[in-house]
Short mmCIF file of N, CA and C in Angstrom, two decimals:
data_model
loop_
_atom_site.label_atom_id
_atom_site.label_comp_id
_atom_site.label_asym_id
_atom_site.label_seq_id
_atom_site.Cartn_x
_atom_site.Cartn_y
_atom_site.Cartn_z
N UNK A 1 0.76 -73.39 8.14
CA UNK A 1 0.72 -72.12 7.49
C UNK A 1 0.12 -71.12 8.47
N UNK A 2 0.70 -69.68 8.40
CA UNK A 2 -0.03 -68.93 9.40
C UNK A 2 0.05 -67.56 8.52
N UNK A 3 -0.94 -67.30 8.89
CA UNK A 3 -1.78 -66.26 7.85
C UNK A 3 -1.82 -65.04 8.60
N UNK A 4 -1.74 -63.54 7.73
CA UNK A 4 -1.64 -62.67 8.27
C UNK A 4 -0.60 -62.35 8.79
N UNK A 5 -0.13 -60.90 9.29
CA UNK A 5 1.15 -60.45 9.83
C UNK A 5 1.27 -60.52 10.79
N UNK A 6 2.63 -60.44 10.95
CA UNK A 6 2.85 -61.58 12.81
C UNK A 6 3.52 -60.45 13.44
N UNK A 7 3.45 -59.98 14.31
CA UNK A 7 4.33 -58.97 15.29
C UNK A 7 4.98 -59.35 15.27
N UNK A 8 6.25 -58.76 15.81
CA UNK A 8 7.41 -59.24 16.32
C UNK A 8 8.04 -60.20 15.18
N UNK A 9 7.97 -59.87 14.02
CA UNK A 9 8.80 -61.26 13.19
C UNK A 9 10.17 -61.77 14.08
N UNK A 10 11.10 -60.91 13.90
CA UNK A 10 11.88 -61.67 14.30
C UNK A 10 11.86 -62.66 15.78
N UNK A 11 11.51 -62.10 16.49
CA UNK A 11 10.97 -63.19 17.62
C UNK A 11 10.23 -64.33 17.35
N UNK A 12 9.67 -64.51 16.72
CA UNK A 12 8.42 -65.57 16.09
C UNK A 12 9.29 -66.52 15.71
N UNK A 13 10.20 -65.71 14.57
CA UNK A 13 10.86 -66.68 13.49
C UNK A 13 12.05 -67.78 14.48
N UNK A 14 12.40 -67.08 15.59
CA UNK A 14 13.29 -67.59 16.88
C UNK A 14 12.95 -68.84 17.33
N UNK A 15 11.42 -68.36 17.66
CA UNK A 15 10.41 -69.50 18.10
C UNK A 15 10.31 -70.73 17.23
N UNK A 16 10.12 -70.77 16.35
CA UNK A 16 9.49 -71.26 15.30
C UNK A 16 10.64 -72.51 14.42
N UNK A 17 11.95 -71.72 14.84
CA UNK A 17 12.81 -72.38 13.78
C UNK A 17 12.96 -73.86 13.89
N UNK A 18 13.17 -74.55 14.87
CA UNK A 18 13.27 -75.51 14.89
C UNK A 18 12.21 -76.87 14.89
N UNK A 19 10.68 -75.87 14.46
CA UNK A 19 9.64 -76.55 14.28
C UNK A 19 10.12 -78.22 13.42
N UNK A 20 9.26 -78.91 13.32
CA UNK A 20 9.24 -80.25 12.90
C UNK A 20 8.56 -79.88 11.37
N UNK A 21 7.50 -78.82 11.38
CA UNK A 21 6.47 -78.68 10.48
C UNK A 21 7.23 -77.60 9.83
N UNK A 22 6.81 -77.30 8.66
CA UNK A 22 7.35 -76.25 8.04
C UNK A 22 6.30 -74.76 8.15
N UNK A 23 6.74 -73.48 8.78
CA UNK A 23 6.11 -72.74 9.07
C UNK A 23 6.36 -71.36 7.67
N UNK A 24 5.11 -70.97 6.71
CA UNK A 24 5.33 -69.59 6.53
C UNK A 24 4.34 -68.82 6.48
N UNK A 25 5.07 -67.28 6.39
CA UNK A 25 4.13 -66.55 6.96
C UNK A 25 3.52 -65.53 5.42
N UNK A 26 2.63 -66.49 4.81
CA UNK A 26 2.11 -65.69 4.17
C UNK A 26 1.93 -64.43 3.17
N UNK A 27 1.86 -63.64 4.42
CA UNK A 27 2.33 -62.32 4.01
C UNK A 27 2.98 -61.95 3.00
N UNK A 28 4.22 -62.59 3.10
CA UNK A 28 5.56 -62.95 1.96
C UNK A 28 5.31 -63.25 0.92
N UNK A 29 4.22 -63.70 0.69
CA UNK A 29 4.12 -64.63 -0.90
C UNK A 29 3.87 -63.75 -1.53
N UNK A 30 3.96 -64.54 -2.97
CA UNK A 30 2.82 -63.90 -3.98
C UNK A 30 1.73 -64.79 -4.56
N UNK A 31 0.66 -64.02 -5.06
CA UNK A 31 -0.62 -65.11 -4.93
C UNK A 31 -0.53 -66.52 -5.56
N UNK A 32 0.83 -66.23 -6.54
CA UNK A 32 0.73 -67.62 -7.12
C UNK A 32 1.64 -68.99 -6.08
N UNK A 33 2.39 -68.27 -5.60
CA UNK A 33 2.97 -69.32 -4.32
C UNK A 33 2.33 -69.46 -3.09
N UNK A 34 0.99 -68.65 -3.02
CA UNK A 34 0.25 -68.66 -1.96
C UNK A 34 -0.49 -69.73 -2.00
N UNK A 35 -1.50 -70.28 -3.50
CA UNK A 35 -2.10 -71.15 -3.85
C UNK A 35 -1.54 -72.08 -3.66
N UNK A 36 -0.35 -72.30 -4.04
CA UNK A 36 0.79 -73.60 -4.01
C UNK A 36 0.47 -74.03 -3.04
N UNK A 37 0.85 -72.98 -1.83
CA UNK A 37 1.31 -73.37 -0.70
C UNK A 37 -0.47 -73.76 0.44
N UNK A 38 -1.39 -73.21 0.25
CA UNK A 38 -2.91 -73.87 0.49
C UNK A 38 -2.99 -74.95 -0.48
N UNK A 39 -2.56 -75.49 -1.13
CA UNK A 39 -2.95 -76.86 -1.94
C UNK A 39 -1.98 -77.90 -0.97
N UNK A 40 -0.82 -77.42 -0.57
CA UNK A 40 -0.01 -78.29 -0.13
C UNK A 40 -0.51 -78.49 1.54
N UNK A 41 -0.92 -77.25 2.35
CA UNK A 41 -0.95 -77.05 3.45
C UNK A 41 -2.14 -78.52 3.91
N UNK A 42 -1.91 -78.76 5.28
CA UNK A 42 -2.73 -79.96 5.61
C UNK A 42 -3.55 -78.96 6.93
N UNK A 43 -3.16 -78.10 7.41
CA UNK A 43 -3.88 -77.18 8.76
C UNK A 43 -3.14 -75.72 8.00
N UNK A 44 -4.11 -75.07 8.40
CA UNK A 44 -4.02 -73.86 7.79
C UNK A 44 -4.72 -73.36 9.24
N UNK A 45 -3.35 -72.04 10.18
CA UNK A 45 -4.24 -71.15 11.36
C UNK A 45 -4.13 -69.78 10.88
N UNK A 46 -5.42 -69.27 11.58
CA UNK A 46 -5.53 -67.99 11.44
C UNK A 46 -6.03 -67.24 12.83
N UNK A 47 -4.89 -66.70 13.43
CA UNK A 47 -4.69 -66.58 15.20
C UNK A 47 -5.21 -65.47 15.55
N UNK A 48 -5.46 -64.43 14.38
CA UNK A 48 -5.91 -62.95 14.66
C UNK A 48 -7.14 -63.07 15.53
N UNK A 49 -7.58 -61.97 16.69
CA UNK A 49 -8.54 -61.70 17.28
C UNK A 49 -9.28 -60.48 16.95
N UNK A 50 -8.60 -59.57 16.51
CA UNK A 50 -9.20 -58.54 15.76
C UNK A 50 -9.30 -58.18 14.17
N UNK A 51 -9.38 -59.68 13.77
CA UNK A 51 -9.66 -59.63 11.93
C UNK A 51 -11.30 -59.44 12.15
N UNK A 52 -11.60 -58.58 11.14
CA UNK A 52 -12.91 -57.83 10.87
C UNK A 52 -13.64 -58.64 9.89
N UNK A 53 -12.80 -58.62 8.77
CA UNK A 53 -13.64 -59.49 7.87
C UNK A 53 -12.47 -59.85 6.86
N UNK A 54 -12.40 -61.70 6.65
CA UNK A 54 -11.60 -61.71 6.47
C UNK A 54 -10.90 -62.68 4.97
N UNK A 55 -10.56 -62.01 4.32
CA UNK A 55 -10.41 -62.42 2.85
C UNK A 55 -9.82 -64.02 2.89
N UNK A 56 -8.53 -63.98 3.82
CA UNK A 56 -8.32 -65.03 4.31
C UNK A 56 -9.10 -66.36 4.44
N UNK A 57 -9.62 -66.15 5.54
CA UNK A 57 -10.94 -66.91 6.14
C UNK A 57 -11.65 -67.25 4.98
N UNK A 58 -11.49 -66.94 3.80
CA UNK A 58 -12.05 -67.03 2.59
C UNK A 58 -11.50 -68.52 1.93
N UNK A 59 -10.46 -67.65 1.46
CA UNK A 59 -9.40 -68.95 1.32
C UNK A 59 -9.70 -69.82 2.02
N UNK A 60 -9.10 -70.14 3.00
CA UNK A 60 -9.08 -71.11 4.02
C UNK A 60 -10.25 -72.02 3.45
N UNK A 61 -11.53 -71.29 3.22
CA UNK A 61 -12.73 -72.22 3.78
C UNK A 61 -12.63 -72.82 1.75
N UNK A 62 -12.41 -72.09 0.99
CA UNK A 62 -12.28 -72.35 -0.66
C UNK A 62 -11.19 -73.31 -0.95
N UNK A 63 -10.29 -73.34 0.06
CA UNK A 63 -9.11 -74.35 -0.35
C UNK A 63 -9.53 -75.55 0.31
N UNK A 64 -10.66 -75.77 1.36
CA UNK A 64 -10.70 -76.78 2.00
C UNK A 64 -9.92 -77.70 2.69
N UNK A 65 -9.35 -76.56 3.76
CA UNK A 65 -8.80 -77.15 4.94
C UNK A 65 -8.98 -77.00 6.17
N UNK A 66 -8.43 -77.88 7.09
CA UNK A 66 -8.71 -78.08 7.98
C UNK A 66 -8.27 -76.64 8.96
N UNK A 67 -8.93 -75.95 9.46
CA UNK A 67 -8.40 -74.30 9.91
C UNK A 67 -8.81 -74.13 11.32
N UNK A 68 -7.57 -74.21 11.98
CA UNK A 68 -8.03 -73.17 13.35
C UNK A 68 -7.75 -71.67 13.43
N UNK A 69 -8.68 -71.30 14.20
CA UNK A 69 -9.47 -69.67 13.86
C UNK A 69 -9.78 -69.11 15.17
N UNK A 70 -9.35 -67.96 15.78
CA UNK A 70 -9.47 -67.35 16.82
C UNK A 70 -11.09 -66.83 16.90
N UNK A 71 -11.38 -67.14 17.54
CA UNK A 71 -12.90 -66.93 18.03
C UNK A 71 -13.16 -65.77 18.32
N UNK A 72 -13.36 -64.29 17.18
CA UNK A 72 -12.91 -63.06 17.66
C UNK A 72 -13.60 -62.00 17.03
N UNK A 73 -14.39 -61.07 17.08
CA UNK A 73 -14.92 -60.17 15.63
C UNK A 73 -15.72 -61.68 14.81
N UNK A 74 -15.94 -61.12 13.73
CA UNK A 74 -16.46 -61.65 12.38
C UNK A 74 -16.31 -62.81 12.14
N UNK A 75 -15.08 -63.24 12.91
CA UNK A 75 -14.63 -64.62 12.53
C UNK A 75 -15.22 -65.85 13.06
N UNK A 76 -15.52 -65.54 14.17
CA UNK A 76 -16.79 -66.26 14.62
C UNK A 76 -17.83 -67.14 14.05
N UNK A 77 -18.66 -65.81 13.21
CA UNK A 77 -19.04 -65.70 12.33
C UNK A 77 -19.36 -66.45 10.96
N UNK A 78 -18.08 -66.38 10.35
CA UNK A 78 -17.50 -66.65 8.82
C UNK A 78 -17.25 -68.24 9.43
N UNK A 79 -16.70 -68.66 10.45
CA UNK A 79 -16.55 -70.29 10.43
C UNK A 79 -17.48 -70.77 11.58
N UNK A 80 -18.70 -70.45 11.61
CA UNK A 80 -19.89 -70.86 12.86
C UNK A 80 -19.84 -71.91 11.63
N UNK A 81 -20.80 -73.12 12.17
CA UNK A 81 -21.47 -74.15 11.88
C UNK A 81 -20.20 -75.50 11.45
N UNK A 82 -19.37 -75.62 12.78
CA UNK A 82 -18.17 -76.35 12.76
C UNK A 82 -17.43 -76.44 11.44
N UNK A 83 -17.11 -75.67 11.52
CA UNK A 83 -16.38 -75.23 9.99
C UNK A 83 -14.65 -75.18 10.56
N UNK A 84 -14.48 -74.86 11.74
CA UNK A 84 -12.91 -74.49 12.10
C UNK A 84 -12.79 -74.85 13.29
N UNK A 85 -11.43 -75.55 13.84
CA UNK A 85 -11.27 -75.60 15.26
C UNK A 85 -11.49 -74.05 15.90
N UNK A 86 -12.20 -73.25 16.74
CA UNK A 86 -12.35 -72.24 17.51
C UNK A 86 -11.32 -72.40 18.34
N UNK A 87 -10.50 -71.07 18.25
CA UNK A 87 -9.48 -70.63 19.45
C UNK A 87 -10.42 -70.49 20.51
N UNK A 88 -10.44 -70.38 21.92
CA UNK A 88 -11.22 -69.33 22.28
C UNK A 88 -10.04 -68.61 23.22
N UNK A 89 -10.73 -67.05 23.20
CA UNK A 89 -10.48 -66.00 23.62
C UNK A 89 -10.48 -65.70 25.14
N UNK A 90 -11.70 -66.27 25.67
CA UNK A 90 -11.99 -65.64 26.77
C UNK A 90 -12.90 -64.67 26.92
N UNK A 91 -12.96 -63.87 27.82
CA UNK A 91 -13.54 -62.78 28.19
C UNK A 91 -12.37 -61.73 28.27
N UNK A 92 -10.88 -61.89 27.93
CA UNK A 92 -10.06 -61.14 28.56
C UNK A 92 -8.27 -61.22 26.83
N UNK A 93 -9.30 -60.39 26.14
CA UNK A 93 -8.25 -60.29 24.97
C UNK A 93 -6.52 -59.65 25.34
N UNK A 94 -6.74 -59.03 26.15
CA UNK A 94 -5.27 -58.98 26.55
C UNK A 94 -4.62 -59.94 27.49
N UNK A 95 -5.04 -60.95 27.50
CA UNK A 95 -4.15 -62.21 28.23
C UNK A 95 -3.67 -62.90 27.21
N UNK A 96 -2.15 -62.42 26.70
CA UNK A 96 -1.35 -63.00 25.43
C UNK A 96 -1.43 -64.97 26.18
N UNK A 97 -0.65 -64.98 26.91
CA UNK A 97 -0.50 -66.44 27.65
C UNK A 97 -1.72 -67.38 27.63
N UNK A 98 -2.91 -66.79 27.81
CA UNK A 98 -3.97 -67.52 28.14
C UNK A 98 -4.30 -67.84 26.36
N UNK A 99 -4.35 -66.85 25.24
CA UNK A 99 -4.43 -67.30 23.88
C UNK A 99 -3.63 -68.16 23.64
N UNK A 100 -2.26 -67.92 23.93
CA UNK A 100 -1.32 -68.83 23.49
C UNK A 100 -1.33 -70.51 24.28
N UNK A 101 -2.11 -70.37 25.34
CA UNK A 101 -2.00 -71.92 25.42
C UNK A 101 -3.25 -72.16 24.97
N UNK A 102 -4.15 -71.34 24.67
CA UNK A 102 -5.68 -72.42 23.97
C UNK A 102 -5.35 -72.64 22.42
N UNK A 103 -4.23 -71.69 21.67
CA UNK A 103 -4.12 -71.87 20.36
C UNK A 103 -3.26 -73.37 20.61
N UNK A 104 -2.17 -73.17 20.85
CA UNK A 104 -1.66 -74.62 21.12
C UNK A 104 -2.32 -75.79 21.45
N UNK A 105 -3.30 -75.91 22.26
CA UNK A 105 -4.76 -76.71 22.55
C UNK A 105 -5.46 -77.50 21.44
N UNK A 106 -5.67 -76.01 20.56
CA UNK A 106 -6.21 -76.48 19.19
C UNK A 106 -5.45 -76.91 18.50
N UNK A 107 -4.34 -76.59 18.38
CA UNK A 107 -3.23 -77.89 17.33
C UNK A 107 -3.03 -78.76 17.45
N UNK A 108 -2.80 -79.01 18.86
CA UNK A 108 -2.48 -80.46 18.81
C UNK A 108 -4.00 -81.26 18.79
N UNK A 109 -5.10 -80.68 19.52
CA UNK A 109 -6.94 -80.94 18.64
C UNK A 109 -6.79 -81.27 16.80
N UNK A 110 -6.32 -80.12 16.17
CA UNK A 110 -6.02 -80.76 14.85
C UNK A 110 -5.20 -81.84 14.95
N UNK A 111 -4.08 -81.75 15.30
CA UNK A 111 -2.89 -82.93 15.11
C UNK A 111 -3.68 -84.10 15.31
N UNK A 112 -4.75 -84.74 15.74
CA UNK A 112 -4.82 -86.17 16.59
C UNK A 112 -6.55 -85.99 16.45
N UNK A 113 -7.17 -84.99 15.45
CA UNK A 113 -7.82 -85.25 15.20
C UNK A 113 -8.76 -86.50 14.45
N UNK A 114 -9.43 -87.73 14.93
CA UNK A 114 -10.18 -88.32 13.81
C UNK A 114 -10.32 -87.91 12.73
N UNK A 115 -10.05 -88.61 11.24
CA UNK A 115 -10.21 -88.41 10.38
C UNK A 115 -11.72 -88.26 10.04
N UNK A 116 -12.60 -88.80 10.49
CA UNK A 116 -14.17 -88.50 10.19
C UNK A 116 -14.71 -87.02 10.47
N UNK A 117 -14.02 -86.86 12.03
CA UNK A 117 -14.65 -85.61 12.09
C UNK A 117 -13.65 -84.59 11.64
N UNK A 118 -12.47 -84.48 11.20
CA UNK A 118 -11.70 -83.56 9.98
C UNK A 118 -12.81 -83.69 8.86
N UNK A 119 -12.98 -84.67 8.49
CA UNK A 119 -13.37 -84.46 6.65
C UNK A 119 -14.87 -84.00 6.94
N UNK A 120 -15.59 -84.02 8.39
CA UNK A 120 -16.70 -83.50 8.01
C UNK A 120 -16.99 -81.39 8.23
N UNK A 121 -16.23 -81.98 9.06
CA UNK A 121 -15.39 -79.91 9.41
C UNK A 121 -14.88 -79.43 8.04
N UNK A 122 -14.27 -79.87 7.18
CA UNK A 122 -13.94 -79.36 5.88
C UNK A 122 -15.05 -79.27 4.91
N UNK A 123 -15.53 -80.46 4.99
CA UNK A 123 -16.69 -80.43 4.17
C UNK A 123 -17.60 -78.97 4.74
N UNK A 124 -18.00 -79.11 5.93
CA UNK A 124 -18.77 -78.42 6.37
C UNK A 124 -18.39 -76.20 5.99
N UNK A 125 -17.23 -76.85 6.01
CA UNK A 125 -16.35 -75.13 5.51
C UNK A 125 -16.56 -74.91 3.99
N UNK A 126 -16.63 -76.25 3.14
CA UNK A 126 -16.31 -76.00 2.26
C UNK A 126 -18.07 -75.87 1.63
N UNK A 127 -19.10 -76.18 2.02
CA UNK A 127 -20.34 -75.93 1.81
C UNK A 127 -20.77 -74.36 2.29
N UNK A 128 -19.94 -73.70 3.19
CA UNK A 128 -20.34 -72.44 3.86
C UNK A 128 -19.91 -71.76 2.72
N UNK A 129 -18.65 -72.15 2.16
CA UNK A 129 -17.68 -71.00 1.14
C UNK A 129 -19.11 -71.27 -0.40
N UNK A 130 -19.70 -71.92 -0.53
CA UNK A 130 -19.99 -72.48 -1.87
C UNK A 130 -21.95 -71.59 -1.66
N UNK A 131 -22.02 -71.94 -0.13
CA UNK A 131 -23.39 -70.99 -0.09
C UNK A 131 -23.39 -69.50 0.31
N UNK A 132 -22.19 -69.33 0.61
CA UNK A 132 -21.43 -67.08 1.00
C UNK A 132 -20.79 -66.77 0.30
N UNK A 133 -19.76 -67.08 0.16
CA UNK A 133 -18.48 -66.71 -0.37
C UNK A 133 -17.97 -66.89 -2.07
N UNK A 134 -19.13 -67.32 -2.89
CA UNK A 134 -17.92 -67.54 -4.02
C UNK A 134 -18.43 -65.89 -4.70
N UNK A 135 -18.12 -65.79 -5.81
CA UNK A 135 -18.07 -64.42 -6.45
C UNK A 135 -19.52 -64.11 -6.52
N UNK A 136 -20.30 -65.55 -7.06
CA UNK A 136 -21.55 -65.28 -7.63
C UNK A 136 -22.46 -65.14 -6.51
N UNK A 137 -21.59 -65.63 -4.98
CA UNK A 137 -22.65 -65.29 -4.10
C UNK A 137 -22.35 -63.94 -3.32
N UNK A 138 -21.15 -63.63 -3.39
CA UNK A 138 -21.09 -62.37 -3.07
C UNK A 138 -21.32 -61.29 -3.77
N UNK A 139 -21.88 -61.62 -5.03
CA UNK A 139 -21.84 -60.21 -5.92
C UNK A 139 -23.92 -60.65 -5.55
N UNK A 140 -24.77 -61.28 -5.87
CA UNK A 140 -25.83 -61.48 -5.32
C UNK A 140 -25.97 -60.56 -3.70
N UNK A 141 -25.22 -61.18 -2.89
CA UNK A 141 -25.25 -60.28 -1.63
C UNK A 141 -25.84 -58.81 -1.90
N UNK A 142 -24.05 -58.20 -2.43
CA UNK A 142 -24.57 -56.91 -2.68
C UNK A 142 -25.52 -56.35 -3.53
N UNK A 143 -26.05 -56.84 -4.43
CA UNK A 143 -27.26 -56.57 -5.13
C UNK A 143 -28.23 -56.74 -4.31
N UNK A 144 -28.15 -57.59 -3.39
CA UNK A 144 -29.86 -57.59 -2.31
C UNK A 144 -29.13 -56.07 -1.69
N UNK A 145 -28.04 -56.42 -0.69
CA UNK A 145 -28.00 -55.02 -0.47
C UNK A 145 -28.21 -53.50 -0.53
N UNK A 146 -27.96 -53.08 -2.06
CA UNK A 146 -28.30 -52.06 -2.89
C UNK A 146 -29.64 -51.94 -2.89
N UNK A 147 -30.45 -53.30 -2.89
CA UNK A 147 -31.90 -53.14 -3.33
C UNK A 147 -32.19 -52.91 -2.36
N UNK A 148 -32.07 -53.70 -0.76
CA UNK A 148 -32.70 -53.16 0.01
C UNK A 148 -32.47 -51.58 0.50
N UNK A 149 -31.31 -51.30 0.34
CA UNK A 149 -31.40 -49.48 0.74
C UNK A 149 -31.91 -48.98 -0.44
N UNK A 150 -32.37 -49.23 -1.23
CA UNK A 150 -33.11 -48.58 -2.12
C UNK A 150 -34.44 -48.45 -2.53
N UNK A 151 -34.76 -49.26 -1.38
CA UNK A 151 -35.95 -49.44 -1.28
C UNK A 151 -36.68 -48.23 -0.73
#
């Protein structure tokens, strides 16, 4: 599954077609075939380098899967504490080639991953989403928030 909008669709989709795996892009759905499709998904990537903050990354970590994640902005961040295979970036975000062979890196890292250390990376995502991310901890957040500027 690949999350978020992809440049160039039609080029991608070129790329892509003759995958082994079944590739979609998200975007397309609607939330109720989106769920479907994270219940079914076994790797779930999210390739963006300039996602800010990311609803996604949400998902991902609430559906409990196994997610590689560009090491980039916020995202960093949202899956520190081995929560996601890390793309990395570099020092040099405009080297398309150099992303594209470390993302590939990390898939086939997922693909041939040990099952021990998968289920403890999920686990580990899925304890981050349960202590940040669910409603009751994000609506808490912003209430410290409020309080503290109101202080």
């Amino acid at each position: 599954m690949i999350a978020g909008q992809v440049l160039n669709l039609n080029e991608f989709t070129a790329l892509t077609k003759d995958c082994l795996s079944h590739v979609c892009y998200t975007g397309l759905l609607s939330k109720e075939s989106l769920y479907e499709l994270y219940q079914a998904a076994d790797i779930v990537i999210l390739p963006s380098y300039t996602e800010q903050s990311s609803y996604t990354g949400i998902e991902m970590l609430a559906f409990g899967k196994l997610s590689i994640v560009a090491r980039g902005h916020s995202l960093e961040d949202m899956f520190a504490d081995n929560t996601a295979i890390m793309v990395s970036i570099k020092d040099d975000r405009e080297n398309d080639d150099m992303f594209a062979s470390e993302l590939v890196k990390s898939i086939e890292r997922a693909l041939f991953m040990p099952e021990r250390e998968r289920t403890t990376m999920i686990q580990n995502g899925r304890s981050v989403y349960e202590r940040k991310y669910t409603i009751r901890q994000m609506s808490q957040s912003y209430i410290d928030l409020i309080n503290r500027e109101l202080s």
